[in-house]
């Protein structure tokens, strides 16, 4: 099973350029069998642009998580602190084998009936995206 994540275009680009090795989340998916993340670049792009494998997921306090991941964060510490302000738990998805699709696609074309998720949504394991 795959999960579809909404990611701001600037951060999605950094993932596919190899400059961002962690995708940070305030909430993580409960399904343990997720191995692949499908990337939906949010506004103004609004397209499915690629995917990556999940190497691991780190759960910790924001301060400790930053110390563990800052070298591959792709973001500033100020942005990180603002994002996790007031949170006691934080998550980092370690990116592995990121690959941008040769052609991006509208979400509705590939996953009819699925709306862009605020954070994430599960994607049917039987639906495969063409790379």
Short mmCIF file of N, CA and C in Angstrom, two decimals, residues 55-101:
data_model
loop_
_atom_site.label_atom_id
_atom_site.label_comp_id
_atom_site.label_asym_id
_atom_site.label_seq_id
_atom_site.Cartn_x
_atom_site.Cartn_y
_atom_site.Cartn_z
N UNK A 55 12.58 4.89 3.94
CA UNK A 55 13.72 4.19 4.55
C UNK A 55 13.40 3.86 6.00
N UNK A 56 12.89 4.87 6.72
CA UNK A 56 12.51 4.71 8.12
C UNK A 56 11.67 5.91 8.53
N UNK A 57 11.04 5.80 9.69
CA UNK A 57 10.29 6.91 10.26
C UNK A 57 10.80 7.11 11.68
N UNK A 58 11.20 8.33 11.96
CA UNK A 58 11.72 8.66 13.29
C UNK A 58 10.63 9.42 14.04
N UNK A 59 10.37 9.03 15.26
CA UNK A 59 9.42 9.71 16.13
C UNK A 59 10.18 10.17 17.36
N UNK A 60 10.09 11.45 17.68
CA UNK A 60 10.81 11.99 18.83
C UNK A 60 10.26 13.36 19.18
N UNK A 61 10.85 13.99 20.16
CA UNK A 61 10.50 15.37 20.46
C UNK A 61 11.04 16.23 19.33
N UNK A 62 10.43 17.39 19.08
CA UNK A 62 10.95 18.24 18.00
C UNK A 62 12.44 18.58 18.18
N UNK A 63 12.86 18.92 19.38
CA UNK A 63 14.25 19.30 19.59
C UNK A 63 15.20 18.15 19.27
N UNK A 64 14.88 16.97 19.76
CA UNK A 64 15.72 15.80 19.50
C UNK A 64 15.68 15.41 18.02
N UNK A 65 14.50 15.50 17.41
CA UNK A 65 14.37 15.17 15.99
C UNK A 65 15.23 16.09 15.14
N UNK A 66 15.21 17.37 15.45
CA UNK A 66 16.04 18.32 14.69
C UNK A 66 17.51 17.95 14.81
N UNK A 67 17.95 17.64 16.01
CA UNK A 67 19.36 17.28 16.20
C UNK A 67 19.76 16.04 15.40
N UNK A 68 18.84 15.11 15.24
CA UNK A 68 19.11 13.88 14.50
C UNK A 68 19.08 14.07 12.98
N UNK A 69 18.29 15.03 12.52
CA UNK A 69 18.01 15.12 11.07
C UNK A 69 18.45 16.43 10.42
N UNK A 70 18.96 17.37 11.16
CA UNK A 70 19.20 18.71 10.61
C UNK A 70 20.10 18.73 9.37
N UNK A 71 21.07 17.81 9.30
CA UNK A 71 21.98 17.81 8.15
C UNK A 71 21.29 17.41 6.85
N UNK A 72 20.17 16.73 6.91
CA UNK A 72 19.45 16.35 5.71
C UNK A 72 18.06 16.95 5.65
N UNK A 73 17.85 18.02 6.43
CA UNK A 73 16.51 18.58 6.58
C UNK A 73 16.00 19.31 5.35
N UNK A 74 16.87 20.02 4.66
CA UNK A 74 16.45 20.82 3.51
C UNK A 74 15.67 22.06 3.88
N UNK A 75 15.58 22.35 5.18
CA UNK A 75 14.87 23.53 5.67
C UNK A 75 15.70 24.19 6.76
N UNK A 76 15.32 25.41 7.12
CA UNK A 76 16.02 26.11 8.19
C UNK A 76 15.50 25.65 9.55
N UNK A 77 16.30 25.83 10.57
CA UNK A 77 15.86 25.49 11.92
C UNK A 77 14.69 26.37 12.33
N UNK A 78 14.68 27.61 11.91
CA UNK A 78 13.58 28.51 12.23
C UNK A 78 12.26 27.98 11.64
N UNK A 79 12.30 27.54 10.38
CA UNK A 79 11.10 27.00 9.75
C UNK A 79 10.65 25.74 10.50
N UNK A 80 11.58 24.87 10.82
CA UNK A 80 11.29 23.64 11.57
C UNK A 80 10.64 23.97 12.90
N UNK A 81 11.22 24.91 13.65
CA UNK A 81 10.68 25.27 14.96
C UNK A 81 9.28 25.86 14.86
N UNK A 82 9.06 26.67 13.85
CA UNK A 82 7.73 27.26 13.66
C UNK A 82 6.71 26.16 13.32
N UNK A 83 7.10 25.24 12.47
CA UNK A 83 6.21 24.15 12.06
C UNK A 83 5.79 23.28 13.25
N UNK A 84 6.72 22.99 14.14
CA UNK A 84 6.42 22.12 15.28
C UNK A 84 6.12 22.87 16.57
N UNK A 85 5.94 24.17 16.49
CA UNK A 85 5.66 24.97 17.69
C UNK A 85 4.47 24.41 18.46
N UNK A 86 4.66 24.20 19.76
CA UNK A 86 3.59 23.71 20.62
C UNK A 86 3.37 22.21 20.57
N UNK A 87 4.15 21.50 19.77
CA UNK A 87 4.01 20.05 19.64
C UNK A 87 5.04 19.33 20.52
N UNK A 88 4.62 18.24 21.14
CA UNK A 88 5.54 17.46 21.96
C UNK A 88 6.12 16.28 21.18
N UNK A 89 5.47 15.89 20.09
CA UNK A 89 5.94 14.80 19.24
C UNK A 89 6.12 15.31 17.82
N UNK A 90 7.11 14.76 17.15
CA UNK A 90 7.40 15.12 15.77
C UNK A 90 7.85 13.87 15.03
N UNK A 91 7.64 13.87 13.72
CA UNK A 91 7.98 12.71 12.90
C UNK A 91 8.82 13.16 11.70
N UNK A 92 9.76 12.30 11.32
CA UNK A 92 10.56 12.53 10.12
C UNK A 92 10.56 11.25 9.30
N UNK A 93 10.13 11.35 8.06
CA UNK A 93 10.17 10.22 7.13
C UNK A 93 11.48 10.34 6.37
N UNK A 94 12.33 9.34 6.52
CA UNK A 94 13.61 9.35 5.79
C UNK A 94 13.36 8.87 4.36
N UNK A 95 13.75 9.70 3.41
CA UNK A 95 13.53 9.47 1.98
C UNK A 95 14.59 8.51 1.42
N UNK A 96 14.12 7.56 0.62
CA UNK A 96 15.03 6.64 -0.07
C UNK A 96 14.54 6.48 -1.51
N UNK A 97 15.45 6.48 -2.44
CA UNK A 97 15.15 6.25 -3.86
C UNK A 97 14.04 7.15 -4.41
N UNK A 98 14.20 8.45 -4.23
CA UNK A 98 13.23 9.40 -4.77
C UNK A 98 13.33 9.43 -6.28
N UNK A 99 12.18 9.39 -6.94
CA UNK A 99 12.17 9.48 -8.40
C UNK A 99 10.99 10.33 -8.86
N UNK A 100 11.36 11.31 -9.65
CA UNK A 100 10.34 12.20 -10.23
C UNK A 100 9.80 11.54 -11.48
N UNK A 101 8.49 11.60 -11.66
CA UNK A 101 7.88 11.05 -12.87
C UNK A 101 8.31 11.86 -14.08
#
